[in-house]
mmCIF file with all atom_site columns, C-alpha atoms in Angstrom:
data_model
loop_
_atom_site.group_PDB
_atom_site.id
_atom_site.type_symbol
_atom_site.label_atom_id
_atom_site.label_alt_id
_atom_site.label_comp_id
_atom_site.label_asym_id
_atom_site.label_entity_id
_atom_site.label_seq_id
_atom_site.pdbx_PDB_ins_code
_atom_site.Cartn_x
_atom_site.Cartn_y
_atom_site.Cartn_z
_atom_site.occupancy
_atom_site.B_iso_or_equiv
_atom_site.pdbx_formal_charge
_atom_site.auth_seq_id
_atom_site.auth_comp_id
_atom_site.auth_asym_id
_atom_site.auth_atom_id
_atom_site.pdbx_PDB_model_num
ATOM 1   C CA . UNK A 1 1   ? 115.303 252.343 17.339 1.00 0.00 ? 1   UNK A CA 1
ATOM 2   C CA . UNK A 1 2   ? 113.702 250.430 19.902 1.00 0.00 ? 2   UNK A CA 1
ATOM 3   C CA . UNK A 1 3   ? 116.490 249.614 21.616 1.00 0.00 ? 3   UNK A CA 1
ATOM 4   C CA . UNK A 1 4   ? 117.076 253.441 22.058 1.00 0.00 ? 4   UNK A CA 1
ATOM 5   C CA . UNK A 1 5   ? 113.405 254.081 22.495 1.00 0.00 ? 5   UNK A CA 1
ATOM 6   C CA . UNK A 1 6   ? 113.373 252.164 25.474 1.00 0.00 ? 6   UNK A CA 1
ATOM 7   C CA . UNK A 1 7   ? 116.863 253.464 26.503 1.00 0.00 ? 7   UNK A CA 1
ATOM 8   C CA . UNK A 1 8   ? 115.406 256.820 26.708 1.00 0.00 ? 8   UNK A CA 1
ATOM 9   C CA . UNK A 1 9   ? 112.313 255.943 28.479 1.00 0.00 ? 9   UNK A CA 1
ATOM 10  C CA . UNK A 1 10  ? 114.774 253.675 31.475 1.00 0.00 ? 10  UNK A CA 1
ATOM 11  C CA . UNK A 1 11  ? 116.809 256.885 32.210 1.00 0.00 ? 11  UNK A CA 1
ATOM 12  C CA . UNK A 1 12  ? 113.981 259.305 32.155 1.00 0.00 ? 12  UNK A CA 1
ATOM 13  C CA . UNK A 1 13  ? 112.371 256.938 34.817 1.00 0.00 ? 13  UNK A CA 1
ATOM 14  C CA . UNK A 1 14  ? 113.664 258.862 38.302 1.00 0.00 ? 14  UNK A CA 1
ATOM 15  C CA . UNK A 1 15  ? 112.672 255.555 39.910 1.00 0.00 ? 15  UNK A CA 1
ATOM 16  C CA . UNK A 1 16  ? 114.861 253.468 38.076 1.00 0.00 ? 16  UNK A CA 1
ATOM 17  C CA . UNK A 1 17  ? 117.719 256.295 38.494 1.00 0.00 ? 17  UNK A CA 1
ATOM 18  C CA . UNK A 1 18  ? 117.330 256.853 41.938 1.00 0.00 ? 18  UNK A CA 1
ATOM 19  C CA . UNK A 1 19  ? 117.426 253.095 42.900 1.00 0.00 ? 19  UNK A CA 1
ATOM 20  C CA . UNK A 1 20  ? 120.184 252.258 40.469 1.00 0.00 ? 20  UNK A CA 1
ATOM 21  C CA . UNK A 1 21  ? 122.422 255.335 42.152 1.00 0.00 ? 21  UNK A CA 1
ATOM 22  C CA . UNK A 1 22  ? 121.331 253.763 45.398 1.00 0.00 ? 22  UNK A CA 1
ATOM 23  C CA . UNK A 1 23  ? 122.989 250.202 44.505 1.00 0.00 ? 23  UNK A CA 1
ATOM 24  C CA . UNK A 1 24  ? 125.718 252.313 43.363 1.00 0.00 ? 24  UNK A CA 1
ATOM 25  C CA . UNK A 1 25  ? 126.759 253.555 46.909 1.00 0.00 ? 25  UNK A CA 1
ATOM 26  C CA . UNK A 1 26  ? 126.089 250.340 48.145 1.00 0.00 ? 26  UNK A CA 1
ATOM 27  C CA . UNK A 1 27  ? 128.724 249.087 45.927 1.00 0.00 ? 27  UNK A CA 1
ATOM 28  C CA . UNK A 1 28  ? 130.902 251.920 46.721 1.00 0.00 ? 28  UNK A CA 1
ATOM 29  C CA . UNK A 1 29  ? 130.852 250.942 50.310 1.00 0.00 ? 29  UNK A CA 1
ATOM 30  C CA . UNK A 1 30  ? 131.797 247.368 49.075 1.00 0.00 ? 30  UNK A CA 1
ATOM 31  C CA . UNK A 1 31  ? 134.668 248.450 46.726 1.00 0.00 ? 31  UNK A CA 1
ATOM 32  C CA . UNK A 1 32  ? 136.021 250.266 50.308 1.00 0.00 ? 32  UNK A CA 1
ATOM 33  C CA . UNK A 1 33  ? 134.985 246.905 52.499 1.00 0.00 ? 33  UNK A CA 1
ATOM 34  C CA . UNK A 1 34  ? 137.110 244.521 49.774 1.00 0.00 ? 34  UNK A CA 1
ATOM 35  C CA . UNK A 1 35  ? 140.065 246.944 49.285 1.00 0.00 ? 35  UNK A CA 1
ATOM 36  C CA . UNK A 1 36  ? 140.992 248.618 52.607 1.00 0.00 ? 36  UNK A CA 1
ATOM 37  C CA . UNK A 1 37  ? 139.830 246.237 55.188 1.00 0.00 ? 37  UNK A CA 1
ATOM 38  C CA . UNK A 1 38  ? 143.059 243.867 54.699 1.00 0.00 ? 38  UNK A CA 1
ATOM 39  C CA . UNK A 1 39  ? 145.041 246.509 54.752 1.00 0.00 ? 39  UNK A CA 1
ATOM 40  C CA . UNK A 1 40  ? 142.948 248.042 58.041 1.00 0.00 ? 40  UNK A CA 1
ATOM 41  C CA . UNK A 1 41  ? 143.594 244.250 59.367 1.00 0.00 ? 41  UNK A CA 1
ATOM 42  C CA . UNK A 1 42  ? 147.075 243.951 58.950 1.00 0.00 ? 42  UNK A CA 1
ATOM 43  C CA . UNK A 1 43  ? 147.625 247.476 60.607 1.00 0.00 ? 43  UNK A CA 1
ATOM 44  C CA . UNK A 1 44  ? 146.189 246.251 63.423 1.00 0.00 ? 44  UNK A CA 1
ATOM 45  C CA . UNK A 1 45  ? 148.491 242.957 63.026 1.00 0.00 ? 45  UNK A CA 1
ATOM 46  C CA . UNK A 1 46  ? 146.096 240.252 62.446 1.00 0.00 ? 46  UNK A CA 1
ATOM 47  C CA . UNK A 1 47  ? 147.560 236.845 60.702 1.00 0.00 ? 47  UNK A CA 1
ATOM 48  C CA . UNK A 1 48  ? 146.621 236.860 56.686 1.00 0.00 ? 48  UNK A CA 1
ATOM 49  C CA . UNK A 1 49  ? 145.250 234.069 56.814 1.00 0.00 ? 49  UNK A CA 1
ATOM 50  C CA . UNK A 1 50  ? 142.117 235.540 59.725 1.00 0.00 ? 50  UNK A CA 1
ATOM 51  C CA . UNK A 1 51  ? 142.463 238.250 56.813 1.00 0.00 ? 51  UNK A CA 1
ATOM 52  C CA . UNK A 1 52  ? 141.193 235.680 53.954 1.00 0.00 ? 52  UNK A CA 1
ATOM 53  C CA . UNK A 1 53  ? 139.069 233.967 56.570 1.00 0.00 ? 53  UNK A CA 1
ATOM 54  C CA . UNK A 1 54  ? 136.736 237.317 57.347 1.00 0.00 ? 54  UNK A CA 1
ATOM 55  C CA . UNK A 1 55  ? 135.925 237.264 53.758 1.00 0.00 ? 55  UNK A CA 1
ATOM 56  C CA . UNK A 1 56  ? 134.845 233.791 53.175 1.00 0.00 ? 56  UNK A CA 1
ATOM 57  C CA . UNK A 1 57  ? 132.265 234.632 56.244 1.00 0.00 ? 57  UNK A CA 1
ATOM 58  C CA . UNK A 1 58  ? 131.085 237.669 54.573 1.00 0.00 ? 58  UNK A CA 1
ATOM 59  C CA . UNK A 1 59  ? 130.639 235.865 51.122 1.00 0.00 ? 59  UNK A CA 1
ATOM 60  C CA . UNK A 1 60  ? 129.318 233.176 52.927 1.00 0.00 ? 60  UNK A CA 1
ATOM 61  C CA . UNK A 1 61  ? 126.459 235.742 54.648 1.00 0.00 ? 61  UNK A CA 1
ATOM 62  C CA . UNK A 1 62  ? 126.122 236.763 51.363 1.00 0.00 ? 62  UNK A CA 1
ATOM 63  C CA . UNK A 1 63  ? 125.274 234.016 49.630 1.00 0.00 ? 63  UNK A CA 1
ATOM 64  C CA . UNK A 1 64  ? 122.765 232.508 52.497 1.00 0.00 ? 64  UNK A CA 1
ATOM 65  C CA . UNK A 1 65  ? 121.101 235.396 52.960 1.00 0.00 ? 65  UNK A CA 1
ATOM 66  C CA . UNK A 1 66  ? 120.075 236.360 49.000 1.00 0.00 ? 66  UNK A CA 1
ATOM 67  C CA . UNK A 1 67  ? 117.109 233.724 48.867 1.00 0.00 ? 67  UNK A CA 1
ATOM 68  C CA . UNK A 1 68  ? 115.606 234.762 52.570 1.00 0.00 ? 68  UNK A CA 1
ATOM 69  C CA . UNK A 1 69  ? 116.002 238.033 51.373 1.00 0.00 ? 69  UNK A CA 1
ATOM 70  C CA . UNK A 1 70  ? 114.705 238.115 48.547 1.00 0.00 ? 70  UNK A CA 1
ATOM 71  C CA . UNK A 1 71  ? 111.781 236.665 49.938 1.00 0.00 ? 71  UNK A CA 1
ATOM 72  C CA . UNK A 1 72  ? 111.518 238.777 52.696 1.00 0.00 ? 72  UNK A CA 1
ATOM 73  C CA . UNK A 1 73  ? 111.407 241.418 49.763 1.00 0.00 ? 73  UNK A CA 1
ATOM 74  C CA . UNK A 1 74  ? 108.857 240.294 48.121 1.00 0.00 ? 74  UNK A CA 1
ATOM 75  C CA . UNK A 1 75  ? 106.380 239.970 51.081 1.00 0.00 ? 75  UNK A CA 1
ATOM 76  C CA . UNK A 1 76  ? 107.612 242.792 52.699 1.00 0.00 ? 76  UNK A CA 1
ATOM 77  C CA . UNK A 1 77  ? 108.141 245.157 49.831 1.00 0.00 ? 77  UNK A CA 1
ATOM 78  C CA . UNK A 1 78  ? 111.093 246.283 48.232 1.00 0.00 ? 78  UNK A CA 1
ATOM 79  C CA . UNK A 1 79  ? 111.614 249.687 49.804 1.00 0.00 ? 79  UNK A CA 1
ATOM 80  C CA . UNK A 1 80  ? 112.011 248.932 53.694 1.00 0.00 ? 80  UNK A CA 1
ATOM 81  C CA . UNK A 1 81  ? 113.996 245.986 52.479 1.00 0.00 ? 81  UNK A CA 1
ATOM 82  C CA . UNK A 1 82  ? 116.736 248.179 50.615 1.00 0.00 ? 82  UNK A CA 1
ATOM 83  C CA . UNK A 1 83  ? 116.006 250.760 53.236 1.00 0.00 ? 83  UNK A CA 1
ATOM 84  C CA . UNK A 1 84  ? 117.191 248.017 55.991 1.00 0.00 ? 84  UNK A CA 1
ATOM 85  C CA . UNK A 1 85  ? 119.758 246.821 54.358 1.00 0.00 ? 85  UNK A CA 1
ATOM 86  C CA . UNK A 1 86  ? 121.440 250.186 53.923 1.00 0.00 ? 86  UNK A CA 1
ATOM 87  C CA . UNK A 1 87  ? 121.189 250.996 57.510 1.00 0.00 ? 87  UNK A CA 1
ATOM 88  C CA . UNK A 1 88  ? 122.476 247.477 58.242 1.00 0.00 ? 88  UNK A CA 1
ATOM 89  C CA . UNK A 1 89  ? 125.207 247.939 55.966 1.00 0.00 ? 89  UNK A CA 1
ATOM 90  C CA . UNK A 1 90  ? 126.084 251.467 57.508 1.00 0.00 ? 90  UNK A CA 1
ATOM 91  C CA . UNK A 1 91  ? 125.949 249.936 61.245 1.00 0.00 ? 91  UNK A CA 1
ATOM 92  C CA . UNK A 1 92  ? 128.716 247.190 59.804 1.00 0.00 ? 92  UNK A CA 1
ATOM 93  C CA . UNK A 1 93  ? 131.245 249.723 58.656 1.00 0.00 ? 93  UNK A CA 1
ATOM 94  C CA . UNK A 1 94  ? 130.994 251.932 61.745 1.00 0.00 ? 94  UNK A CA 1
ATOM 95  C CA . UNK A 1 95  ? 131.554 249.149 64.303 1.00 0.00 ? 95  UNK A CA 1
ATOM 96  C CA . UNK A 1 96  ? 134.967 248.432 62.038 1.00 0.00 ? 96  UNK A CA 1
ATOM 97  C CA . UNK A 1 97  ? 137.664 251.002 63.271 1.00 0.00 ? 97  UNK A CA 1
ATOM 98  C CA . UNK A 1 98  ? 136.482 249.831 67.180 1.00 0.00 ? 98  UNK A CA 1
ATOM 99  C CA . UNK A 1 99  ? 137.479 246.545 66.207 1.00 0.00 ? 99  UNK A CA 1
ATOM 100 C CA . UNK A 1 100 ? 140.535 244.935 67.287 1.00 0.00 ? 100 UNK A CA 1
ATOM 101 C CA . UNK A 1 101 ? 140.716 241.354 66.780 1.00 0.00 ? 101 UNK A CA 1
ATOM 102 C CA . UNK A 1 102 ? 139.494 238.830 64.506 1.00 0.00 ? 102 UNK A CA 1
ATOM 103 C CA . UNK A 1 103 ? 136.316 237.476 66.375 1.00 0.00 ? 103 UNK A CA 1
ATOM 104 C CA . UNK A 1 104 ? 135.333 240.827 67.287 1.00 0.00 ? 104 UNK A CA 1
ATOM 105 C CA . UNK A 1 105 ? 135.494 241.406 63.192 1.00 0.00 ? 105 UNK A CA 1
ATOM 106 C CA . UNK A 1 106 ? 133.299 238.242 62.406 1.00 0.00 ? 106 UNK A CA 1
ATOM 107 C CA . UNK A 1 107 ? 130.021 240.088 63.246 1.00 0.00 ? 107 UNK A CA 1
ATOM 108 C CA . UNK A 1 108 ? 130.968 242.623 61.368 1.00 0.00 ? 108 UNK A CA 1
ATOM 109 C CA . UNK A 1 109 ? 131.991 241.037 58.646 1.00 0.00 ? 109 UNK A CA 1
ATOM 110 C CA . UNK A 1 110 ? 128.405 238.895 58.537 1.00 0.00 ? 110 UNK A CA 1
ATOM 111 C CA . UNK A 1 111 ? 126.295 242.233 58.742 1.00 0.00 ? 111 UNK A CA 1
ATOM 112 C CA . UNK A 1 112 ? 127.951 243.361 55.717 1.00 0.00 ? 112 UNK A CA 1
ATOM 113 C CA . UNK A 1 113 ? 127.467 240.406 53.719 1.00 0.00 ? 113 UNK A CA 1
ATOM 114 C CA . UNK A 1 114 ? 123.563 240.590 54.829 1.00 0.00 ? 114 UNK A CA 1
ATOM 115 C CA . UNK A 1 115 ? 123.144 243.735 54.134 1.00 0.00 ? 115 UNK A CA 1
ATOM 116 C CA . UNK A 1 116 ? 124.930 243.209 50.188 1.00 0.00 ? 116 UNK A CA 1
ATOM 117 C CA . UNK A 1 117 ? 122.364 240.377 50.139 1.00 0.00 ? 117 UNK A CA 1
ATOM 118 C CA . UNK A 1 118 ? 119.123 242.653 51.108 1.00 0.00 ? 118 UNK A CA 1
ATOM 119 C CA . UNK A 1 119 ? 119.952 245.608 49.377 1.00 0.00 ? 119 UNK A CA 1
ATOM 120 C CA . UNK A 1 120 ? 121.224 243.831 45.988 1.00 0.00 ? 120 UNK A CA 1
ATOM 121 C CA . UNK A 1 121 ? 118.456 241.464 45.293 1.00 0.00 ? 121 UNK A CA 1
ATOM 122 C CA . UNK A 1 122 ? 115.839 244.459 46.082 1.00 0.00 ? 122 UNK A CA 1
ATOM 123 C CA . UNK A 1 123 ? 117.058 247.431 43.996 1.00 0.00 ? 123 UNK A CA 1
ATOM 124 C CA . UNK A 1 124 ? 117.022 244.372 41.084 1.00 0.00 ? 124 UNK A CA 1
ATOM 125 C CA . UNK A 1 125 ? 113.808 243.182 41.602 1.00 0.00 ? 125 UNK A CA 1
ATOM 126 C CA . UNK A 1 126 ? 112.285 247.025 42.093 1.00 0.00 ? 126 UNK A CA 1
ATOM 127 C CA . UNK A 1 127 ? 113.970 248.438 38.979 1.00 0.00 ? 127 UNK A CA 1
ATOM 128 C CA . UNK A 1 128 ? 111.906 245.334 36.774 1.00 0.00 ? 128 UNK A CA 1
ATOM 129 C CA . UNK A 1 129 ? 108.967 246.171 38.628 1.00 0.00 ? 129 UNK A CA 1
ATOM 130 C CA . UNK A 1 130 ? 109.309 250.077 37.527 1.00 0.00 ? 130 UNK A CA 1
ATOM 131 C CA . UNK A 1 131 ? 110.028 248.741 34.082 1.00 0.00 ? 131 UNK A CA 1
ATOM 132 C CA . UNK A 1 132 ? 107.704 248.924 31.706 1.00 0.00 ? 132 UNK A CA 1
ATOM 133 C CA . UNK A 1 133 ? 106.996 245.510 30.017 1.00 0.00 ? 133 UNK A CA 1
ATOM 134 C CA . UNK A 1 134 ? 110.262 244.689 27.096 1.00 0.00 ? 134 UNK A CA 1
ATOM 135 C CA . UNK A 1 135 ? 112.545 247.125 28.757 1.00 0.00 ? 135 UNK A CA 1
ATOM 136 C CA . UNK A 1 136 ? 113.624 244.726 32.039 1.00 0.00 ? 136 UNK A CA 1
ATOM 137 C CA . UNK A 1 137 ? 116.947 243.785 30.232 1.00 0.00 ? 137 UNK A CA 1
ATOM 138 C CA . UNK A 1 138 ? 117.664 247.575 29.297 1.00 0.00 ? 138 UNK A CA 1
ATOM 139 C CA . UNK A 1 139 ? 116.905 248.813 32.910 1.00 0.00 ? 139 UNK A CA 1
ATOM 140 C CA . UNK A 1 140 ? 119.019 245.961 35.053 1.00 0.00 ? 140 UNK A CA 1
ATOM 141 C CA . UNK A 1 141 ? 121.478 247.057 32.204 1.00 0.00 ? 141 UNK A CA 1
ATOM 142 C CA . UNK A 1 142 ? 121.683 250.479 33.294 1.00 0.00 ? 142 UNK A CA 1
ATOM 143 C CA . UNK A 1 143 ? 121.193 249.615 36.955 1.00 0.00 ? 143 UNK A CA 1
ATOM 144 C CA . UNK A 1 144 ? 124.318 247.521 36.281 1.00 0.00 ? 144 UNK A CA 1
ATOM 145 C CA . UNK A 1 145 ? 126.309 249.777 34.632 1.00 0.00 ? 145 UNK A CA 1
ATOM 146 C CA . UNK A 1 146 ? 125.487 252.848 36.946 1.00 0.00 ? 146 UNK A CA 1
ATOM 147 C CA . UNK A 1 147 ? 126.538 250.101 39.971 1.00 0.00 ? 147 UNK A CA 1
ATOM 148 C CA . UNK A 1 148 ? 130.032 249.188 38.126 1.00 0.00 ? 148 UNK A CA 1
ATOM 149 C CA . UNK A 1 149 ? 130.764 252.912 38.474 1.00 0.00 ? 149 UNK A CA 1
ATOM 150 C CA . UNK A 1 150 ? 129.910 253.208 42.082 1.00 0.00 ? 150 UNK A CA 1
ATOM 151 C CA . UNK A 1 151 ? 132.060 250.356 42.600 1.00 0.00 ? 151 UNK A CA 1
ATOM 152 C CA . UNK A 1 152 ? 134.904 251.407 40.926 1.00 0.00 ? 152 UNK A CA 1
ATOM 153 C CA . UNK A 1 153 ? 134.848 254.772 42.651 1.00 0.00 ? 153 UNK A CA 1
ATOM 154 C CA . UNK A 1 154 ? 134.700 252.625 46.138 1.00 0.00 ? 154 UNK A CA 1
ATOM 155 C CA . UNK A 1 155 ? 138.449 252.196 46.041 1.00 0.00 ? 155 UNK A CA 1
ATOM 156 C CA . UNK A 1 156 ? 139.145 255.811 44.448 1.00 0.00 ? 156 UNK A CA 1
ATOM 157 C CA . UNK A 1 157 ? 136.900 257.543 47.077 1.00 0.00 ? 157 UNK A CA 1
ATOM 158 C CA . UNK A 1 158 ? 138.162 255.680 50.792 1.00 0.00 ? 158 UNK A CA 1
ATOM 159 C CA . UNK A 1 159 ? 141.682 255.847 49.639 1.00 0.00 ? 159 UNK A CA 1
ATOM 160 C CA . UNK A 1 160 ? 141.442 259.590 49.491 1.00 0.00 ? 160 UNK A CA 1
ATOM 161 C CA . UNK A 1 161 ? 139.856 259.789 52.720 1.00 0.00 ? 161 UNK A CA 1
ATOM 162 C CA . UNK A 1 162 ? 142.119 257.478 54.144 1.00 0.00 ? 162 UNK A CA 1
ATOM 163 C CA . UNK A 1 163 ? 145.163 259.510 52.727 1.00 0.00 ? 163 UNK A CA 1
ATOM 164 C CA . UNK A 1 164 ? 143.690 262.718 54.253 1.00 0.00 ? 164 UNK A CA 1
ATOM 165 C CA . UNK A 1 165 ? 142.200 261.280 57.725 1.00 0.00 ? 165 UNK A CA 1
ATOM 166 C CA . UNK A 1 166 ? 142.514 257.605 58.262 1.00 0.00 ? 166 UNK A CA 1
ATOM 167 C CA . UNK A 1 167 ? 140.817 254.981 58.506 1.00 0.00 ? 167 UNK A CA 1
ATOM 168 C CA . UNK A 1 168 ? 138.447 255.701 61.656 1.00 0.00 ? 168 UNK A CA 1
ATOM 169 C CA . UNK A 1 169 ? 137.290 258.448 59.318 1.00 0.00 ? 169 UNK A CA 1
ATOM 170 C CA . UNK A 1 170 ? 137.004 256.545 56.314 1.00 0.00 ? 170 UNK A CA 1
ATOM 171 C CA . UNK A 1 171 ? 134.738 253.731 57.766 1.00 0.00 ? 171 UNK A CA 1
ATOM 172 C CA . UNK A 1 172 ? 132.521 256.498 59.398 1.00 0.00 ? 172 UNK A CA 1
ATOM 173 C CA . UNK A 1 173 ? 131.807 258.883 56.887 1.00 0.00 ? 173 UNK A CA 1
ATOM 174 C CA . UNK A 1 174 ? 130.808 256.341 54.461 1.00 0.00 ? 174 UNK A CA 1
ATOM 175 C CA . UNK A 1 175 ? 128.675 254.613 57.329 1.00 0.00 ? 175 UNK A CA 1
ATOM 176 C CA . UNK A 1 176 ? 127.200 257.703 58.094 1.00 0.00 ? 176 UNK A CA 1
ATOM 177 C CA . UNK A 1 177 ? 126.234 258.366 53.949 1.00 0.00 ? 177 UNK A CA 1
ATOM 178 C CA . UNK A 1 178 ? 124.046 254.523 54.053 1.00 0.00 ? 178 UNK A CA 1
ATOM 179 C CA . UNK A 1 179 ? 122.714 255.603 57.304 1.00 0.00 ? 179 UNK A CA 1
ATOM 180 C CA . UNK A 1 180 ? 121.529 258.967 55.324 1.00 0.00 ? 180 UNK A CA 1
ATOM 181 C CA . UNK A 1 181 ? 120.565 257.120 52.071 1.00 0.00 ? 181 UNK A CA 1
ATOM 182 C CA . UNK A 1 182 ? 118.434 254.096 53.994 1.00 0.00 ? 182 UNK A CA 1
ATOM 183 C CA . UNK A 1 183 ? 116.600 256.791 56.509 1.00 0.00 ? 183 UNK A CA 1
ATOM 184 C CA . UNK A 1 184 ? 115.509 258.540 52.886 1.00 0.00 ? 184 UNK A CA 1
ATOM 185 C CA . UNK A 1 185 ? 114.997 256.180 50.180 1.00 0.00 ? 185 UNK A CA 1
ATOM 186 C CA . UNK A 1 186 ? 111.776 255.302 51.071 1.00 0.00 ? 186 UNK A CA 1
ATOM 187 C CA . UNK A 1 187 ? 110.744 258.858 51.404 1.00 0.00 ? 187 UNK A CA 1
ATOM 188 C CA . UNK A 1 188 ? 112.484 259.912 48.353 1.00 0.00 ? 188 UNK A CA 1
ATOM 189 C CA . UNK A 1 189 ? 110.945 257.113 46.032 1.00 0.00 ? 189 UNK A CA 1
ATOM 190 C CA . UNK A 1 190 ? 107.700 258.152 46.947 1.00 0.00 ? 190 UNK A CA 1
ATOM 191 C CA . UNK A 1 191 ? 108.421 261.943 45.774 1.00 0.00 ? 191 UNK A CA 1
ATOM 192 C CA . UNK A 1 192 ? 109.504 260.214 42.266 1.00 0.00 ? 192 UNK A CA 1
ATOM 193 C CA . UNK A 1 193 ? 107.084 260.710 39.468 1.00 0.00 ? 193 UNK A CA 1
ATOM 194 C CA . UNK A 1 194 ? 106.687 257.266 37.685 1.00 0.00 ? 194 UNK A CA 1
ATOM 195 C CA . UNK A 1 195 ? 103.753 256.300 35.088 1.00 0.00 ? 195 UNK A CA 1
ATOM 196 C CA . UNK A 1 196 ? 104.164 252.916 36.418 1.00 0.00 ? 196 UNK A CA 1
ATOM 197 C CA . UNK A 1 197 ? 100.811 251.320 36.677 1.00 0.00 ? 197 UNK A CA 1
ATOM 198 C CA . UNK A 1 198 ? 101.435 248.280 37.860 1.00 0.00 ? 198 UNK A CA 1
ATOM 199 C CA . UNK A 1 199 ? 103.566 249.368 41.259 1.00 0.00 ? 199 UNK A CA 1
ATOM 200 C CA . UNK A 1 200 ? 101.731 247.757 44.185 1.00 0.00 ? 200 UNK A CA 1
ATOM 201 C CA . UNK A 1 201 ? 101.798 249.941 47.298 1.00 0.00 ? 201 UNK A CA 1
ATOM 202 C CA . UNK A 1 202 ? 103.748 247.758 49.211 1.00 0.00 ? 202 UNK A CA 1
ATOM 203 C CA . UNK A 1 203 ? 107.006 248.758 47.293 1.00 0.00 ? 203 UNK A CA 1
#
């Protein structure tokens, strides 16, 4: 019962929605970074190995980036920070299809893997803070599950678009949706109805 009490009370929290479905494109623009930039990479006739090479950068961005991040977060609050990040993200995926070579895709590939980093450990740490106290493990569950389905759909969604336009396209349209989504959040969080007491204005 209280498991489904507090079940209830996570999904009827727009905050907590809204941010989770926010990670969720975020992870739907990484389930179209990881799948179709190879294959973007080897149509433009890079070696594999320059292929495997872009991702250990990103991952490597990735991984510095999540503790300076995460601080940055917390001092700088949690909605500019996933707000940033988006835009960052969307700014990484347009410069792709202009990109020709594999140090012209390095930059690229680091922006991404920053803006994973900002965006990732900020929706977490916002959906505990519009928790209520004994539900944090039931909201980052739902914020977890609602991500696993935008980043299964990541594939599913570019290779449609690719099929139908290409990937020029592809990497544009789902820059241009972050670049929609991080211009808004803020703005739409702050429309959200929460009876969150403890939310400090900075977030």
């Amino acid at each position: 019962k209280d498991m489904g009490r507090g079940l209830k009370e996570i999904t009827q929290n727009r905050g907590i929605m809204v941010t989770s479905c926010v990670e969720a494109i975020q992870y739907l623009a990484f389930g179209a970074f990881e799948t179709f930039l190879p294959l973007y990479c080897i149509a433009i006739g890079m070696e594999k190995t320059l292929i495997g090479a872009l991702f250990t950068i990103q991952l490597i961005g990735t991984t510095l980036t999540k503790p300076v991040m995460g601080r940055f977060s917390d001092k700088y609050g949690r909605r500019q920070m996933i707000s940033m990040g988006l835009i960052t993200g969307a700014i990484a995926l347009g410069m792709i299809p202009f990109l020709k070579s594999f140090w012209t895709m390095i930059p690229a590939s680091v922006l991404f893997g920053i803006s994973l980093s900002t965006v990732t450990v900020s929706t977490a740490a916002f959906v505990s803070d519009l928790a209520k106290s004994g539900s944090y493990g039931s909201a980052l569950g739902v914020m977890s599950t609602i991500m696993d389905v935008g980043h299964a759909s990541g594939p599913i969604i570019s290779g449609l678009i690719i099929a139908k336009f290409g990937y020029l396209q592809m990497f544009l349209m789902i820059a241009i949706i972050l670049f929609i989504i991080g211009g808004s959040f803020s703005s739409i969080i702050s429309k959200t109805k929460t009876q969150i007491e403890k939310i400090d204005d900075p977030y």
